[in-house]
mmCIF file of C-alpha atoms in Angstrom:
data_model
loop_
_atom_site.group_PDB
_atom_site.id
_atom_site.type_symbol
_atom_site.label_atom_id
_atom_site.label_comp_id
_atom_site.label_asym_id
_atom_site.label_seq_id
_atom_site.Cartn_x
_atom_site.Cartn_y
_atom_site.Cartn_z
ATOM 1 C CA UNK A 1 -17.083 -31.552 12.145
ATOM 2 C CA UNK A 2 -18.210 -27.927 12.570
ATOM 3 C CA UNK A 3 -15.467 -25.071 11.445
ATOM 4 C CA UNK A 4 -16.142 -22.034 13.022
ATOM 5 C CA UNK A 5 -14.976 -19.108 11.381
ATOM 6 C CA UNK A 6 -15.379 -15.968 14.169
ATOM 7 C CA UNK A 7 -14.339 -12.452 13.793
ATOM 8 C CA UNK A 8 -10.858 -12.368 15.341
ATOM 9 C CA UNK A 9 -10.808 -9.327 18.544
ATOM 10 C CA UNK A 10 -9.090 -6.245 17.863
ATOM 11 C CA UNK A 11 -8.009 -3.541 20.372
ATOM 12 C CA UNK A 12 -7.018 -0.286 19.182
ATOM 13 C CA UNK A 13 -6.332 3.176 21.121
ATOM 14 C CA UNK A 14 -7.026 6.520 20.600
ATOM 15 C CA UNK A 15 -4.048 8.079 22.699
ATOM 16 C CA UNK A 16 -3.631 11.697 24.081
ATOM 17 C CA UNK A 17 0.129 12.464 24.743
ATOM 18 C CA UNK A 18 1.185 15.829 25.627
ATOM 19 C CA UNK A 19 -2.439 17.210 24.626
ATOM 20 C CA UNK A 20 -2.543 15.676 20.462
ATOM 21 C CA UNK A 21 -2.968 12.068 19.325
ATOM 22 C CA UNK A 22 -0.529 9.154 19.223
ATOM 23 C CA UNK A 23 -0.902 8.036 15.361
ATOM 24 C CA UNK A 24 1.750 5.434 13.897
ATOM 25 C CA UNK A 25 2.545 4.818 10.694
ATOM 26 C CA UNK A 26 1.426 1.124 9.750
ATOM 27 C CA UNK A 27 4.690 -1.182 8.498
ATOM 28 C CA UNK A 28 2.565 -4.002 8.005
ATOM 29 C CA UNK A 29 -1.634 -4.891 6.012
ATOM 30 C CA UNK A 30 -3.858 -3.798 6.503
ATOM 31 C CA UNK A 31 -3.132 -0.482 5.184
ATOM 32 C CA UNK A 32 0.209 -0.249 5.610
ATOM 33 C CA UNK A 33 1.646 2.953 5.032
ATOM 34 C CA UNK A 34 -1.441 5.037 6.854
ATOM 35 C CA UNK A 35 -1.662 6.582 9.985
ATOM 36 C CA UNK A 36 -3.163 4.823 12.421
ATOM 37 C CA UNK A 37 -4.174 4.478 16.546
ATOM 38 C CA UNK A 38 -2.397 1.548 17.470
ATOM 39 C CA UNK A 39 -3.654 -1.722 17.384
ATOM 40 C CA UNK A 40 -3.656 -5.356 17.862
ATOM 41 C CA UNK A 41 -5.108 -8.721 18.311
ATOM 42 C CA UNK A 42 -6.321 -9.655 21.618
ATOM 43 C CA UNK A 43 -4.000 -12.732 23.081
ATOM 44 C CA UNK A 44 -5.812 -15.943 25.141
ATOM 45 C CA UNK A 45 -5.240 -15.313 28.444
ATOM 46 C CA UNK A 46 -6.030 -11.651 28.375
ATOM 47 C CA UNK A 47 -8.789 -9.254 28.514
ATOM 48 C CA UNK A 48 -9.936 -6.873 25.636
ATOM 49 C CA UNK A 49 -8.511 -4.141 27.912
ATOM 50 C CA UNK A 50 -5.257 -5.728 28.897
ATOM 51 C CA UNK A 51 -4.282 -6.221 25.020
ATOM 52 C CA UNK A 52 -5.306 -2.218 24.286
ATOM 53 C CA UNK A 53 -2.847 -1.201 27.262
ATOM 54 C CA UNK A 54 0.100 -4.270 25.857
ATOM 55 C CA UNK A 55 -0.018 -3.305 22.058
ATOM 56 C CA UNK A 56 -0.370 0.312 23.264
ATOM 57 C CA UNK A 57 3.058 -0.132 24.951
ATOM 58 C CA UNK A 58 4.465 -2.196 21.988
ATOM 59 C CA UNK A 59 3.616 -0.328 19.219
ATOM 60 C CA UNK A 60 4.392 3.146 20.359
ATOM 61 C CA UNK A 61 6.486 2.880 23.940
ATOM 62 C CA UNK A 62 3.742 4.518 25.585
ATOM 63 C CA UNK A 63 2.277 3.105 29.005
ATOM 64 C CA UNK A 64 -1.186 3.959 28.971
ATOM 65 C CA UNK A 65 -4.432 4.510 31.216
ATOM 66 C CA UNK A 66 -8.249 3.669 29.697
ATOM 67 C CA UNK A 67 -10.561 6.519 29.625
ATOM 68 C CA UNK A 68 -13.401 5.156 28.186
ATOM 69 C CA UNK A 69 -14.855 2.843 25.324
ATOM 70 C CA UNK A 70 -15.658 4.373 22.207
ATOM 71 C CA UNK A 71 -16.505 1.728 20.341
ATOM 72 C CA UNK A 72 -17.401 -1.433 18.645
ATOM 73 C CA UNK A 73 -16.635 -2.049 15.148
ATOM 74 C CA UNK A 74 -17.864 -4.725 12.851
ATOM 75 C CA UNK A 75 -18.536 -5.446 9.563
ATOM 76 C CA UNK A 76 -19.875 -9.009 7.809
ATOM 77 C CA UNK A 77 -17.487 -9.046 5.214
ATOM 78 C CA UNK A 78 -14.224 -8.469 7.561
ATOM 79 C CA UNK A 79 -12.593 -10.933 10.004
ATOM 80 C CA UNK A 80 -12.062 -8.839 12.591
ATOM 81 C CA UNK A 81 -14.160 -6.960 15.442
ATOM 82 C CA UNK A 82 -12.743 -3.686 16.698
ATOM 83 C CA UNK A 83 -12.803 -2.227 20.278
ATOM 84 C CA UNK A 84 -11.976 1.272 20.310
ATOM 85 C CA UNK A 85 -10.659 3.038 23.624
ATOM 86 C CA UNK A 86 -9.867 6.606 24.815
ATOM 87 C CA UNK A 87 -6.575 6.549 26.561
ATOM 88 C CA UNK A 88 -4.060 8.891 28.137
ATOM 89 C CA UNK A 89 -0.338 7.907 28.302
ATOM 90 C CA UNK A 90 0.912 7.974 32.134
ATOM 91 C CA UNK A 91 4.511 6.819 30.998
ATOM 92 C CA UNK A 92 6.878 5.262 28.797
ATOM 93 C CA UNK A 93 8.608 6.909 25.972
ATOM 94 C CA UNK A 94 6.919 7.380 22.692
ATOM 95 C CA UNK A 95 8.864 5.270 20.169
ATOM 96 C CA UNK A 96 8.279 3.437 17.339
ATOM 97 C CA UNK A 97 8.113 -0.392 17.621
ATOM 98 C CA UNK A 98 6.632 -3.608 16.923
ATOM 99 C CA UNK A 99 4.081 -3.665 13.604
ATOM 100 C CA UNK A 100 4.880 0.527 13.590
ATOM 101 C CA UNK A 101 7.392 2.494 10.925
ATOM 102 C CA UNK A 102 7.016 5.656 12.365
ATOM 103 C CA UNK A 103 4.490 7.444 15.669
ATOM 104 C CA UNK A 104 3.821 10.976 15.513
ATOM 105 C CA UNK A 105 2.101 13.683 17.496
ATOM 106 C CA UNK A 106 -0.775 15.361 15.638
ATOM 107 C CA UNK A 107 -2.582 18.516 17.303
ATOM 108 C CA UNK A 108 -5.844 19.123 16.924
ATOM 109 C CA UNK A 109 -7.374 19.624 13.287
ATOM 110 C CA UNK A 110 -3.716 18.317 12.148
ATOM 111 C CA UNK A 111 -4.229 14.909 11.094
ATOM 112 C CA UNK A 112 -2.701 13.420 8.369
ATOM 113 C CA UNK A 113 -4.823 13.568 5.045
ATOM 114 C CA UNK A 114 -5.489 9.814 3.925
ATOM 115 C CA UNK A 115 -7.068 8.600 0.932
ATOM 116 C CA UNK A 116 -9.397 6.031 0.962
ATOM 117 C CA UNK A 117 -7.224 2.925 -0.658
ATOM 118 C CA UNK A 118 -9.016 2.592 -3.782
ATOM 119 C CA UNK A 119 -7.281 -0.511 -4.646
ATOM 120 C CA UNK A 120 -7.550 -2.023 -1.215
ATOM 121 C CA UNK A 121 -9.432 -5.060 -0.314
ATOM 122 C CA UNK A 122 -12.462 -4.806 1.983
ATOM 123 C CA UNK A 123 -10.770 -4.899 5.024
ATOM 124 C CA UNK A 124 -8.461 -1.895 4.258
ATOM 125 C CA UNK A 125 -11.690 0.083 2.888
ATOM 126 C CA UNK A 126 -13.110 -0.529 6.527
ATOM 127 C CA UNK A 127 -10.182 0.162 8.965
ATOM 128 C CA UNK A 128 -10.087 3.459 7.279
ATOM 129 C CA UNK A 129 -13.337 4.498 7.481
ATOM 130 C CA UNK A 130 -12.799 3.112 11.477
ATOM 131 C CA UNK A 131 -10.173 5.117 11.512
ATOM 132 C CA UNK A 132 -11.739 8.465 10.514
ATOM 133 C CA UNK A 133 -14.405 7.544 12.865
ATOM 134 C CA UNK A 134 -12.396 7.372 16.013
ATOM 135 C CA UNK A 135 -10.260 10.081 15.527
ATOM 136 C CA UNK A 136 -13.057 12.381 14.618
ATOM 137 C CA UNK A 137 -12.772 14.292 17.618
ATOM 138 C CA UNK A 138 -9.626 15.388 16.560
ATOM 139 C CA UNK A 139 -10.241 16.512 12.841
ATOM 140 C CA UNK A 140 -11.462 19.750 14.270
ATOM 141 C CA UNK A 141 -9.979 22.619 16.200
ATOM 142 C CA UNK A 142 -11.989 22.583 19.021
#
């Protein structure tokens, strides 16, 4: 018998609402407690792109649209594979919900200031580095 053990598929969101990014706050590991895009596991029976629009709308009440990939994250000692999107909202109501605390606003160059977690385990030293990556864009005030 063969046991597979995969990466499991991630979708996460970079949103722009009223011109600054949709971050939640993280109720649940990894890194719970940090600011985050939202994010979730990609369901059978839907596409990498249907599951970034579905936790999208579950973890912050937003209804989004896809703008573009920004990437593919991976790392051998971490059981999950990220796919990063650029989204706008086009409805809803932003609200926390599902696997979220808290979601915020942030303007531009006003992101939240998060320490890498030191006593983390691998995966929580990689989603935050992720994280930094695809909210880059929005570290300065451009």
């Amino acid at each position: 018998t063969i046991a597979w053990s995969n990466p499991v598929p991630v979708a996460m969101t970079v949103i722009e609402h009223e011109r600054q990014l949709v971050l939640i706050l993280r109720s649940n590991p990894p890194l719970a407690d940090y600011w985050a895009p939202p994010a979730g596991y990609v369901e059978t029976g839907e596409s990498v792109p249907e599951a970034a629009i579905r936790e999208a709308r579950e973890e912050c009440g937003l209804d989004i649209m896809l703008n573009e990939l920004t990437g593919v994250y991976s790392q051998a000692d971490v059981d999950v594979l990220i796919v990063a999107y650029r989204a706008h909202s086009c409805g809803g109501r932003l609200v926390a919900g599902d696997d979220a605390s808290e979601v915020r606003l942030f303007g531009r160059g006003h992101l939240p200031a998060q320490a890498v977690p030191a006593d983390g385990s691998a995966t929580d030293r990689w989603l935050h580095e992720v994280i930094l990556d695809v909210t880059a864009p929005w570290h300065g005030t451009a």
